[in-house]
Tab-separated table of N, CA, C and O in Angstrom:
chain	number	residue	atom	x	y	z
W	1	MET	N	98.378	60.030	97.155
W	1	MET	CA	97.544	61.056	97.477
W	1	MET	C	96.079	60.591	97.813
W	1	MET	O	95.503	59.792	97.170
W	2	ASN	N	95.498	61.100	98.855
W	2	ASN	CA	94.230	60.799	99.334
W	2	ASN	C	93.274	61.651	98.751
W	2	ASN	O	93.495	62.629	98.069
W	3	ASP	N	91.916	61.446	98.983
W	3	ASP	CA	90.771	62.164	98.464
W	3	ASP	C	90.894	63.594	98.867
W	3	ASP	O	90.409	64.525	98.177
W	4	LYS	N	91.433	63.940	99.889
W	4	LYS	CA	91.511	65.247	100.431
W	4	LYS	C	92.478	66.125	99.770
W	4	LYS	O	92.461	67.367	99.875
W	5	ASN	N	93.398	65.493	99.162
W	5	ASN	CA	94.469	66.245	98.530
W	5	ASN	C	94.533	65.726	96.973
W	5	ASN	O	95.467	65.121	96.693
W	6	GLN	N	93.639	66.262	96.232
W	6	GLN	CA	93.758	65.935	94.879
W	6	GLN	C	94.070	67.228	94.003
W	6	GLN	O	93.614	68.258	94.095
W	7	ILE	N	94.935	66.999	93.041
W	7	ILE	CA	95.543	67.994	92.151
W	7	ILE	C	95.190	67.626	90.813
W	7	ILE	O	95.342	66.511	90.345
W	8	SER	N	94.714	68.727	90.100
W	8	SER	CA	94.267	68.549	88.770
W	8	SER	C	94.898	69.632	87.978
W	8	SER	O	94.954	70.673	88.341
W	9	ASN	N	95.519	69.302	86.806
W	9	ASN	CA	96.264	70.283	85.970
W	9	ASN	C	95.568	70.405	84.632
W	9	ASN	O	95.316	69.474	84.046
W	10	SER	N	95.406	71.690	84.111
W	10	SER	CA	94.981	71.725	82.791
W	10	SER	C	96.005	72.781	82.139
W	10	SER	O	96.949	73.096	82.742
W	11	SER	N	95.897	73.144	81.004
W	11	SER	CA	96.958	73.902	80.256
W	11	SER	C	97.061	75.284	80.949
W	11	SER	O	97.984	75.895	80.883
W	12	ASP	N	95.939	75.900	81.549
W	12	ASP	CA	96.063	77.191	82.171
W	12	ASP	C	95.886	77.241	83.608
W	12	ASP	O	95.867	78.458	84.133
W	13	GLU	N	95.689	76.219	84.349
W	13	GLU	CA	95.671	76.504	85.803
W	13	GLU	C	95.972	75.118	86.486
W	13	GLU	O	95.758	74.041	86.008
W	14	SER	N	96.511	75.163	87.765
W	14	SER	CA	96.538	74.031	88.622
W	14	SER	C	95.612	74.265	89.785
W	14	SER	O	95.500	75.446	90.207
W	15	VAL	N	95.053	73.261	90.117
W	15	VAL	CA	93.961	73.355	91.287
W	15	VAL	C	94.306	72.164	92.220
W	15	VAL	O	94.547	71.059	91.799
W	16	VAL	N	94.394	72.541	93.669
W	16	VAL	CA	94.527	71.635	94.576
W	16	VAL	C	93.245	71.688	95.602
W	16	VAL	O	92.836	72.823	95.885
W	17	HIS	N	92.894	70.541	95.969
W	17	HIS	CA	91.637	70.251	96.712
W	17	HIS	C	92.142	69.726	98.027
W	17	HIS	O	92.539	68.513	98.238
W	18	PHE	N	92.327	70.589	99.220
W	18	PHE	CA	92.450	70.114	100.486
W	18	PHE	C	91.267	69.976	101.132
W	18	PHE	O	90.102	70.476	100.711
W	19	GLY	N	90.936	69.303	102.351
W	19	GLY	CA	89.699	69.131	102.964
W	19	GLY	C	89.196	70.453	103.364
W	19	GLY	O	88.004	70.454	103.530
W	20	HIS	N	90.167	71.488	103.535
W	20	HIS	CA	89.612	72.745	104.024
W	20	HIS	C	89.668	73.769	103.074
W	20	HIS	O	89.120	74.955	103.370
W	21	SER	N	90.147	73.639	101.843
W	21	SER	CA	90.450	74.828	100.853
W	21	SER	C	90.652	74.103	99.469
W	21	SER	O	91.127	72.933	99.258
W	22	VAL	N	90.191	74.860	98.589
W	22	VAL	CA	90.471	74.708	97.177
W	22	VAL	C	91.234	75.901	96.784
W	22	VAL	O	90.960	77.210	96.832
W	23	ILE	N	92.593	75.490	96.137
W	23	ILE	CA	93.456	76.559	95.800
W	23	ILE	C	93.691	76.455	94.276
W	23	ILE	O	94.010	75.468	93.711
W	24	ARG	N	93.756	77.655	93.538
W	24	ARG	CA	94.019	77.599	92.158
W	24	ARG	C	94.553	78.799	91.492
W	24	ARG	O	94.365	79.850	92.157
W	25	MET	N	95.378	78.579	90.539
W	25	MET	CA	96.098	79.712	90.029
W	25	MET	C	95.269	80.055	88.792
W	25	MET	O	94.917	79.375	88.056
W	26	ARG	N	94.792	81.406	88.763
W	26	ARG	CA	93.967	82.018	87.839
W	26	ARG	C	94.654	82.461	86.718
W	26	ARG	O	95.786	82.551	86.741
W	27	ASP	N	93.898	82.534	85.560
W	27	ASP	CA	94.836	82.898	84.419
W	27	ASP	C	95.345	84.335	84.444
W	27	ASP	O	96.196	84.613	83.723
W	28	ASP	N	94.625	85.251	85.405
W	28	ASP	CA	95.073	86.545	85.492
W	28	ASP	C	96.313	86.746	86.491
W	28	ASP	O	96.783	87.739	86.907
W	29	GLY	N	96.840	85.430	86.942
W	29	GLY	CA	97.897	85.514	87.762
W	29	GLY	C	97.494	85.447	89.228
W	29	GLY	O	98.364	85.457	90.203
W	30	ILE	N	96.394	85.622	89.782
W	30	ILE	CA	95.819	85.690	91.072
W	30	ILE	C	95.737	84.303	91.516
W	30	ILE	O	95.118	83.456	90.828
W	31	VAL	N	96.090	84.072	92.844
W	31	VAL	CA	95.963	82.741	93.416
W	31	VAL	C	94.629	83.011	94.253
W	31	VAL	O	94.562	83.804	95.066
W	32	GLU	N	93.614	82.053	93.965
W	32	GLU	CA	92.347	82.091	94.657
W	32	GLU	C	92.312	81.001	95.637
W	32	GLU	O	92.406	79.874	95.243
W	33	ILE	N	91.963	81.275	96.888
W	33	ILE	CA	91.713	80.285	97.807
W	33	ILE	C	90.358	80.219	98.405
W	33	ILE	O	90.020	81.255	98.961
W	34	ASN	N	89.556	79.235	98.047
W	34	ASN	CA	88.122	79.128	98.452
W	34	ASN	C	88.108	78.362	99.895
W	34	ASN	O	88.547	77.190	99.931
W	35	CYS	N	87.840	78.992	100.833
W	35	CYS	CA	87.920	78.392	102.253
W	35	CYS	C	86.704	77.600	102.551
W	35	CYS	O	85.607	77.855	102.078
W	36	ALA	N	86.763	76.561	103.264
W	36	ALA	CA	85.659	75.741	103.579
W	36	ALA	C	84.701	76.483	104.578
W	36	ALA	O	85.176	77.287	105.329
W	37	ASN	N	83.380	76.214	104.516
W	37	ASN	CA	82.496	76.819	105.323
W	37	ASN	C	82.523	75.807	106.716
W	37	ASN	O	82.819	74.748	106.782
W	38	ASP	N	82.144	76.566	107.873
W	38	ASP	CA	82.071	75.771	109.104
W	38	ASP	C	83.430	75.102	109.492
W	38	ASP	O	83.453	73.973	109.901
W	39	PHE	N	84.451	75.876	109.095
W	39	PHE	CA	85.788	75.311	109.570
W	39	PHE	C	86.659	76.453	110.110
W	39	PHE	O	86.777	77.537	109.779
W	40	GLU	N	87.402	76.028	111.205
W	40	GLU	CA	88.191	76.910	111.950
W	40	GLU	C	89.736	76.476	111.431
W	40	GLU	O	90.167	75.463	111.556
W	41	TYR	N	90.433	77.308	110.928
W	41	TYR	CA	91.700	77.194	110.151
W	41	TYR	C	92.586	77.010	111.414
W	41	TYR	O	92.795	78.055	112.167
W	42	ASP	N	93.469	75.974	111.571
W	42	ASP	CA	94.460	75.847	112.518
W	42	ASP	C	95.873	76.069	111.736
W	42	ASP	O	95.871	76.288	110.585
W	43	VAL	N	96.880	75.883	112.779
W	43	VAL	CA	98.220	76.114	112.177
W	43	VAL	C	98.665	75.188	111.003
W	43	VAL	O	99.097	75.553	109.888
W	44	ALA	N	98.251	74.033	111.058
W	44	ALA	CA	98.507	72.799	110.046
W	44	ALA	C	97.825	73.284	108.628
W	44	ALA	O	98.417	73.092	107.714
W	45	ALA	N	96.593	73.683	108.774
W	45	ALA	CA	95.798	74.050	107.477
W	45	ALA	C	96.335	75.354	106.917
W	45	ALA	O	96.609	75.420	105.765
W	46	ILE	N	96.753	76.256	107.709
W	46	ILE	CA	97.320	77.547	107.165
W	46	ILE	C	98.683	77.092	106.597
W	46	ILE	O	99.060	77.759	105.413
W	47	GLN	N	99.543	76.470	107.259
W	47	GLN	CA	100.852	75.960	106.707
W	47	GLN	C	100.665	75.253	105.404
W	47	GLN	O	101.425	75.353	104.427
W	48	GLN	N	99.728	74.428	105.286
W	48	GLN	CA	99.515	73.580	104.095
W	48	GLN	C	99.008	74.519	103.000
W	48	GLN	O	99.577	74.423	101.715
W	49	ASN	N	98.234	75.486	103.201
W	49	ASN	CA	97.860	76.363	102.128
W	49	ASN	C	99.123	77.232	101.670
W	49	ASN	O	99.331	77.410	100.529
W	50	LEU	N	99.778	77.790	102.562
W	50	LEU	CA	101.078	78.641	102.294
W	50	LEU	C	102.026	77.885	101.688
W	50	LEU	O	102.647	78.372	100.774
W	51	GLU	N	102.231	76.680	101.975
W	51	GLU	CA	103.296	75.680	101.325
W	51	GLU	C	102.811	75.627	99.840
W	51	GLU	O	103.594	75.637	98.874
W	52	HIS	N	101.601	75.380	99.514
W	52	HIS	CA	101.065	75.354	98.169
W	52	HIS	C	101.288	76.664	97.287
W	52	HIS	O	101.656	76.650	96.110
W	53	VAL	N	100.855	77.668	98.033
W	53	VAL	CA	101.118	78.942	97.334
W	53	VAL	C	102.624	79.201	97.071
W	53	VAL	O	102.810	79.778	95.969
W	54	LYS	N	103.396	78.822	97.964
W	54	LYS	CA	104.845	79.036	97.691
W	54	LYS	C	105.302	78.163	96.524
W	54	LYS	O	106.225	78.795	95.635
W	55	LYS	N	104.645	77.028	96.296
W	55	LYS	CA	105.065	76.145	95.046
W	55	LYS	C	104.598	76.891	93.844
W	55	LYS	O	105.324	76.862	92.898
W	56	LEU	N	103.376	77.483	93.922
W	56	LEU	CA	102.910	78.055	92.728
W	56	LEU	C	103.702	79.382	92.297
W	56	LEU	O	103.838	79.607	91.223
W	57	ALA	N	104.346	79.980	93.435
W	57	ALA	CA	105.078	81.266	93.165
W	57	ALA	C	106.228	81.000	92.399
W	57	ALA	O	106.761	82.000	91.606
W	58	LYS	N	106.928	79.892	92.521
W	58	LYS	CA	108.156	79.589	91.748
W	58	LYS	C	109.056	80.816	91.914
W	58	LYS	O	109.760	81.224	90.739
W	59	GLY	N	109.383	81.281	93.030
W	59	GLY	CA	110.260	82.464	93.269
W	59	GLY	C	109.874	83.798	93.111
W	59	GLY	O	110.514	84.670	93.298
W	60	LYS	N	108.606	83.899	92.599
W	60	LYS	CA	108.074	85.187	92.365
W	60	LYS	C	107.093	85.466	93.530
W	60	LYS	O	106.820	84.701	94.392
W	61	LYS	N	106.610	86.781	93.631
W	61	LYS	CA	105.607	87.187	94.564
W	61	LYS	C	104.269	87.234	93.904
W	61	LYS	O	104.074	87.670	92.860
W	62	LEU	N	103.195	86.588	94.406
W	62	LEU	CA	102.013	86.460	93.942
W	62	LEU	C	100.888	87.414	94.671
W	62	LEU	O	101.149	87.581	95.922
W	63	LEU	N	99.776	87.591	93.963
W	63	LEU	CA	98.662	88.212	94.553
W	63	LEU	C	97.533	86.919	95.143
W	63	LEU	O	97.392	86.104	94.276
W	64	VAL	N	97.148	87.077	96.256
W	64	VAL	CA	96.334	85.993	96.887
W	64	VAL	C	94.949	86.577	97.206
W	64	VAL	O	94.793	87.580	97.936
W	65	LEU	N	93.841	85.839	96.858
W	65	LEU	CA	92.606	86.215	96.968
W	65	LEU	C	92.007	85.059	97.914
W	65	LEU	O	91.677	83.928	97.430
W	66	ASN	N	91.478	85.368	99.148
W	66	ASN	CA	91.000	84.391	100.056
W	66	ASN	C	89.383	84.677	100.086
W	66	ASN	O	89.036	85.684	100.545
W	67	LEU	N	88.671	83.603	99.840
W	67	LEU	CA	87.266	83.739	99.899
W	67	LEU	C	86.758	82.931	100.894
W	67	LEU	O	86.753	81.697	100.773
W	68	SER	N	86.383	83.629	102.056
W	68	SER	CA	85.993	82.758	103.257
W	68	SER	C	84.384	82.556	103.034
W	68	SER	O	83.734	83.185	101.919
W	69	LYS	N	83.921	81.701	103.740
W	69	LYS	CA	82.500	81.499	103.779
W	69	LYS	C	81.985	82.137	105.030
W	69	LYS	O	82.585	82.439	105.957
W	70	GLU	N	80.508	81.824	105.289
W	70	GLU	CA	79.969	82.744	106.464
W	70	GLU	C	80.379	82.152	107.757
W	70	GLU	O	80.679	82.899	108.674
W	71	TYR	N	80.834	80.914	107.875
W	71	TYR	CA	81.352	80.415	109.223
W	71	TYR	C	82.783	79.950	109.078
W	71	TYR	O	83.222	78.904	109.790
W	72	THR	N	83.581	80.515	108.343
W	72	THR	CA	85.015	80.350	108.179
W	72	THR	C	85.709	81.128	109.383
W	72	THR	O	85.336	82.225	109.474
W	73	SER	N	86.689	80.544	110.040
W	73	SER	CA	87.322	81.326	111.019
W	73	SER	C	88.785	80.787	111.094
W	73	SER	O	89.130	79.709	110.538
W	74	VAL	N	89.603	81.693	111.800
W	74	VAL	CA	90.975	81.279	111.943
W	74	VAL	C	91.369	81.255	113.284
W	74	VAL	O	91.149	82.238	114.231
W	75	SER	N	92.028	80.200	113.863
W	75	SER	CA	92.404	80.098	115.352
W	75	SER	C	93.488	81.070	115.749
W	75	SER	O	94.252	81.660	114.806
W	76	LYS	N	93.564	81.337	116.969
W	76	LYS	CA	94.644	82.462	117.457
W	76	LYS	C	95.888	82.072	117.132
W	76	LYS	O	96.853	82.800	116.606
W	77	GLU	N	96.126	80.749	117.309
W	77	GLU	CA	97.699	80.164	116.823
W	77	GLU	C	97.938	80.406	115.428
W	77	GLU	O	99.032	80.860	115.079
W	78	ALA	N	96.898	80.202	114.625
W	78	ALA	CA	97.146	80.299	113.065
W	78	ALA	C	97.267	81.896	112.731
W	78	ALA	O	98.028	82.293	111.942
W	79	ARG	N	96.580	82.724	113.391
W	79	ARG	CA	96.645	83.981	113.255
W	79	ARG	C	98.082	84.567	113.701
W	79	ARG	O	98.759	85.454	112.950
W	80	ASP	N	98.624	84.049	114.727
W	80	ASP	CA	99.932	84.509	115.319
W	80	ASP	C	100.945	83.987	114.181
W	80	ASP	O	101.915	84.662	113.849
W	81	LEU	N	100.799	82.776	113.775
W	81	LEU	CA	101.708	82.240	112.691
W	81	LEU	C	101.702	83.299	111.450
W	81	LEU	O	102.754	83.666	111.033
W	82	ILE	N	100.646	83.631	111.001
W	82	ILE	CA	100.430	84.491	109.879
W	82	ILE	C	101.174	85.951	110.124
W	82	ILE	O	101.832	86.556	109.330
W	83	GLY	N	101.028	86.308	111.628
W	83	GLY	CA	101.604	87.528	111.831
W	83	GLY	C	103.056	87.615	111.773
W	83	GLY	O	103.698	88.674	111.755
W	84	PHE	N	103.679	86.472	111.760
W	84	PHE	CA	105.220	86.375	111.578
W	84	PHE	C	105.681	86.780	110.420
W	84	PHE	O	106.815	87.335	110.012
W	85	GLY	N	104.806	86.520	109.328
W	85	GLY	CA	105.137	87.125	107.989
W	85	GLY	C	106.161	86.650	107.246
W	85	GLY	O	106.562	86.879	106.246
W	86	PHE	N	106.392	85.049	107.506
W	86	PHE	CA	107.261	84.400	106.424
W	86	PHE	C	106.705	84.201	105.108
W	86	PHE	O	107.482	84.117	104.228
W	87	HIS	N	105.535	84.559	104.827
W	87	HIS	CA	104.983	84.376	103.620
W	87	HIS	C	105.447	85.695	102.683
W	87	HIS	O	105.035	85.659	101.568
W	88	LYS	N	105.880	86.693	103.165
W	88	LYS	CA	106.395	87.915	102.430
W	88	LYS	C	107.292	87.510	101.369
W	88	LYS	O	107.452	88.279	100.357
W	89	GLU	N	108.031	86.398	101.358
W	89	GLU	CA	108.648	86.137	100.344
W	89	GLU	C	108.089	85.638	98.930
W	89	GLU	O	108.759	85.667	97.834
W	90	PHE	N	106.829	85.279	99.168
W	90	PHE	CA	106.230	84.747	98.001
W	90	PHE	C	104.743	85.261	97.748
W	90	PHE	O	104.005	84.910	96.815
W	91	ILE	N	104.342	86.203	98.689
W	91	ILE	CA	103.111	86.781	98.529
W	91	ILE	C	103.105	88.362	98.345
W	91	ILE	O	103.941	88.946	99.517
W	92	LYS	N	102.758	88.986	97.430
W	92	LYS	CA	102.969	90.455	97.316
W	92	LYS	C	101.710	91.135	97.861
W	92	LYS	O	102.020	92.283	98.524
W	93	ALA	N	100.511	90.621	97.806
W	93	ALA	CA	99.400	91.343	98.525
W	93	ALA	C	98.434	90.317	98.793
W	93	ALA	O	98.216	89.321	98.053
W	94	GLU	N	97.523	90.496	99.662
W	94	GLU	CA	96.490	89.482	100.057
W	94	GLU	C	95.203	90.127	100.511
W	94	GLU	O	95.217	91.126	101.181
W	95	ALA	N	94.183	89.794	99.706
W	95	ALA	CA	92.703	90.293	100.053
W	95	ALA	C	91.920	89.313	100.575
W	95	ALA	O	92.028	87.891	100.278
W	96	PHE	N	91.117	89.562	101.496
W	96	PHE	CA	90.101	88.581	102.284
W	96	PHE	C	88.703	88.946	102.023
W	96	PHE	O	88.342	90.151	102.466
W	97	VAL	N	87.859	88.186	101.312
W	97	VAL	CA	86.525	88.434	101.189
W	97	VAL	C	85.841	87.897	102.533
W	97	VAL	O	85.885	86.643	102.678
W	98	ILE	N	84.981	88.600	103.105
W	98	ILE	CA	84.394	88.240	104.602
W	98	ILE	C	82.896	88.435	104.272
W	98	ILE	O	82.433	89.211	103.506
W	99	HIS	N	82.211	87.781	105.347
W	99	HIS	CA	80.766	87.917	105.191
W	99	HIS	C	80.137	88.251	106.441
W	99	HIS	O	78.845	88.665	106.401
W	100	THR	N	80.649	88.246	107.564
W	100	THR	CA	80.089	88.507	108.805
W	100	THR	C	80.575	89.557	109.630
W	100	THR	O	81.729	89.881	109.386
W	101	LEU	N	79.924	90.169	110.538
W	101	LEU	CA	80.377	91.101	111.560
W	101	LEU	C	81.523	90.502	112.304
W	101	LEU	O	82.391	91.134	112.441
W	102	GLY	N	81.350	89.431	112.624
W	102	GLY	CA	82.337	88.607	113.491
W	102	GLY	C	83.753	88.493	112.697
W	102	GLY	O	84.755	88.824	113.341
W	103	GLN	N	83.623	88.186	111.300
W	103	GLN	CA	84.869	88.025	110.610
W	103	GLN	C	85.397	89.563	110.533
W	103	GLN	O	86.752	89.732	110.531
W	104	LEU	N	84.598	90.484	110.267
W	104	LEU	CA	85.068	91.791	110.112
W	104	LEU	C	85.976	92.393	111.522
W	104	LEU	O	86.955	92.920	111.424
W	105	LEU	N	85.192	92.182	112.515
W	105	LEU	CA	85.833	92.474	113.925
W	105	LEU	C	87.117	91.778	114.072
W	105	LEU	O	88.117	92.521	114.449
W	106	LEU	N	87.103	90.486	113.972
W	106	LEU	CA	88.385	89.765	114.136
W	106	LEU	C	89.476	90.101	113.076
W	106	LEU	O	90.612	90.145	113.469
W	107	GLY	N	89.226	90.367	111.867
W	107	GLY	CA	90.022	90.679	110.976
W	107	GLY	C	90.520	92.131	111.176
W	107	GLY	O	91.796	92.013	110.983
W	108	ASN	N	89.844	92.930	111.475
W	108	ASN	CA	90.297	94.405	111.848
W	108	ASN	C	91.277	94.273	112.957
W	108	ASN	O	92.168	95.111	112.988
W	109	LEU	N	90.777	93.563	114.033
W	109	LEU	CA	91.578	93.468	115.202
W	109	LEU	C	93.108	92.902	114.907
W	109	LEU	O	94.195	93.328	115.220
W	110	PHE	N	92.979	91.688	114.142
W	110	PHE	CA	94.268	91.078	113.786
W	110	PHE	C	95.154	92.090	112.984
W	110	PHE	O	96.329	92.100	113.310
W	111	MET	N	94.587	92.842	112.158
W	111	MET	CA	95.446	93.780	111.373
W	111	MET	C	95.910	94.954	112.091
W	111	MET	O	96.913	95.414	111.684
W	112	ARG	N	95.128	95.352	113.066
W	112	ARG	CA	95.733	96.323	113.990
W	112	ARG	C	96.821	95.992	114.892
W	112	ARG	O	97.913	96.498	114.985
W	113	ILE	N	96.710	94.614	115.510
W	113	ILE	CA	97.567	94.132	116.352
W	113	ILE	C	98.792	93.574	115.755
W	113	ILE	O	99.983	93.798	116.229
W	114	ASN	N	98.728	92.811	114.701
W	114	ASN	CA	99.740	92.125	113.953
W	114	ASN	C	100.337	92.768	112.824
W	114	ASN	O	101.000	92.155	111.973
W	115	LYS	N	99.946	94.008	112.495
W	115	LYS	CA	100.320	94.717	111.232
W	115	LYS	C	100.851	93.874	110.276
W	115	LYS	O	101.964	93.441	110.239
W	116	PRO	N	100.127	93.434	109.052
W	116	PRO	CA	100.493	92.694	108.187
W	116	PRO	C	101.775	92.988	107.425
W	116	PRO	O	101.986	94.165	107.201
W	117	ILE	N	102.758	92.002	107.225
W	117	ILE	CA	103.969	92.263	106.500
W	117	ILE	C	103.636	92.524	105.027
W	117	ILE	O	104.512	93.442	104.631
W	118	VAL	N	102.835	92.076	104.590
W	118	VAL	CA	102.388	92.391	102.932
W	118	VAL	C	101.051	93.024	103.144
W	118	VAL	O	100.314	93.047	104.030
W	119	PRO	N	100.860	93.940	102.104
W	119	PRO	CA	99.628	94.711	101.900
W	119	PRO	C	98.429	93.682	102.120
W	119	PRO	O	98.355	92.719	101.258
W	120	ALA	N	97.655	93.986	103.079
W	120	ALA	CA	96.396	93.051	103.251
W	120	ALA	C	95.071	93.949	103.436
W	120	ALA	O	95.306	94.993	104.177
W	121	LYS	N	94.015	93.516	103.057
W	121	LYS	CA	92.774	94.274	103.181
W	121	LYS	C	91.561	93.186	103.256
W	121	LYS	O	91.475	92.311	102.558
W	122	LEU	N	90.456	93.669	103.967
W	122	LEU	CA	89.336	92.943	103.958
W	122	LEU	C	88.294	93.607	103.180
W	122	LEU	O	88.392	94.798	102.903
W	123	PHE	N	87.467	92.710	102.477
W	123	PHE	CA	86.335	93.399	101.434
W	123	PHE	C	85.130	92.300	101.622
W	123	PHE	O	85.101	91.224	102.108
W	124	LYS	N	83.985	93.151	101.366
W	124	LYS	CA	82.640	92.507	101.492
W	124	LYS	C	82.458	91.718	100.105
W	124	LYS	O	81.551	90.867	100.046
W	125	THR	N	83.053	92.197	98.955
W	125	THR	CA	82.726	91.587	97.650
W	125	THR	C	83.965	91.141	97.019
W	125	THR	O	85.237	91.723	97.233
W	126	LYS	N	83.907	90.066	96.221
W	126	LYS	CA	85.163	89.365	95.401
W	126	LYS	C	85.533	90.494	94.503
W	126	LYS	O	86.649	90.759	94.082
W	127	ALA	N	84.538	91.231	93.789
W	127	ALA	CA	84.870	92.054	92.739
W	127	ALA	C	85.815	93.419	93.300
W	127	ALA	O	86.851	93.666	92.601
W	128	ALA	N	85.491	93.851	94.473
W	128	ALA	CA	86.163	94.824	95.031
W	128	ALA	C	87.582	94.332	95.419
W	128	ALA	O	88.501	95.126	95.279
W	129	ALA	N	87.707	93.087	95.949
W	129	ALA	CA	88.924	92.567	96.390
W	129	ALA	C	89.854	92.424	95.009
W	129	ALA	O	91.078	92.696	95.106
W	130	GLU	N	89.259	92.050	93.830
W	130	GLU	CA	89.925	91.663	92.669
W	130	GLU	C	90.573	93.097	92.276
W	130	GLU	O	91.672	93.116	91.794
W	131	ILE	N	89.801	94.172	92.167
W	131	ILE	CA	90.265	95.479	91.619
W	131	ILE	C	91.444	95.907	92.442
W	131	ILE	O	92.331	96.371	92.142
W	132	TRP	N	91.370	95.731	93.925
W	132	TRP	CA	92.455	96.183	94.781
W	132	TRP	C	93.737	95.253	94.478
W	132	TRP	O	94.819	95.898	94.352
W	133	LEU	N	93.542	93.936	94.362
W	133	LEU	CA	94.674	93.335	94.092
W	133	LEU	C	95.353	93.573	92.806
W	133	LEU	O	96.650	93.728	92.717
W	134	LYS	N	94.512	93.841	91.634
W	134	LYS	CA	95.006	94.190	90.518
W	134	LYS	C	95.811	95.414	90.497
W	134	LYS	O	96.566	95.733	89.643
W	135	SER	N	95.647	96.369	91.397
W	135	SER	CA	96.552	97.531	91.514
W	135	SER	C	97.924	97.240	91.842
W	135	SER	O	98.795	98.189	91.714
W	136	PHE	N	98.194	96.040	92.234
W	136	PHE	CA	99.651	95.616	92.542
W	136	PHE	C	100.305	94.990	91.370
W	136	PHE	O	101.537	94.518	91.439
W	137	LEU	N	99.691	94.754	90.227
W	137	LEU	CA	100.235	94.230	89.075
W	137	LEU	C	101.269	95.228	88.419
W	137	LEU	O	101.193	96.489	88.543
């Protein structure tokens, strides 16, 4: 395992550090993905994140909280991959915390064109996203 893929386990959570994301299972059952700043997610990065979420799911469906940074973006090819919805087998609902008008416009356009397979919503704050996700418990 190289420095970009470090996993640490404690009694209550698993955390994985990829070069582009930090993914952890929280005590409340929500998977939190902290996205890198100034990074465009491509197909490989999205697949890596989703493969790890699937491992955490262990056959169940999870709630996912994506925390973008100001300059986080997703390539068209990665958005198309997400649009196929193969993650519906292990994700119950997904919230995206965004920071910029560009992220809002692209996110809304994506959700209109690719109609998310699982419930998905954009938020300006982490607290609002958490409240919405917990409504799926």
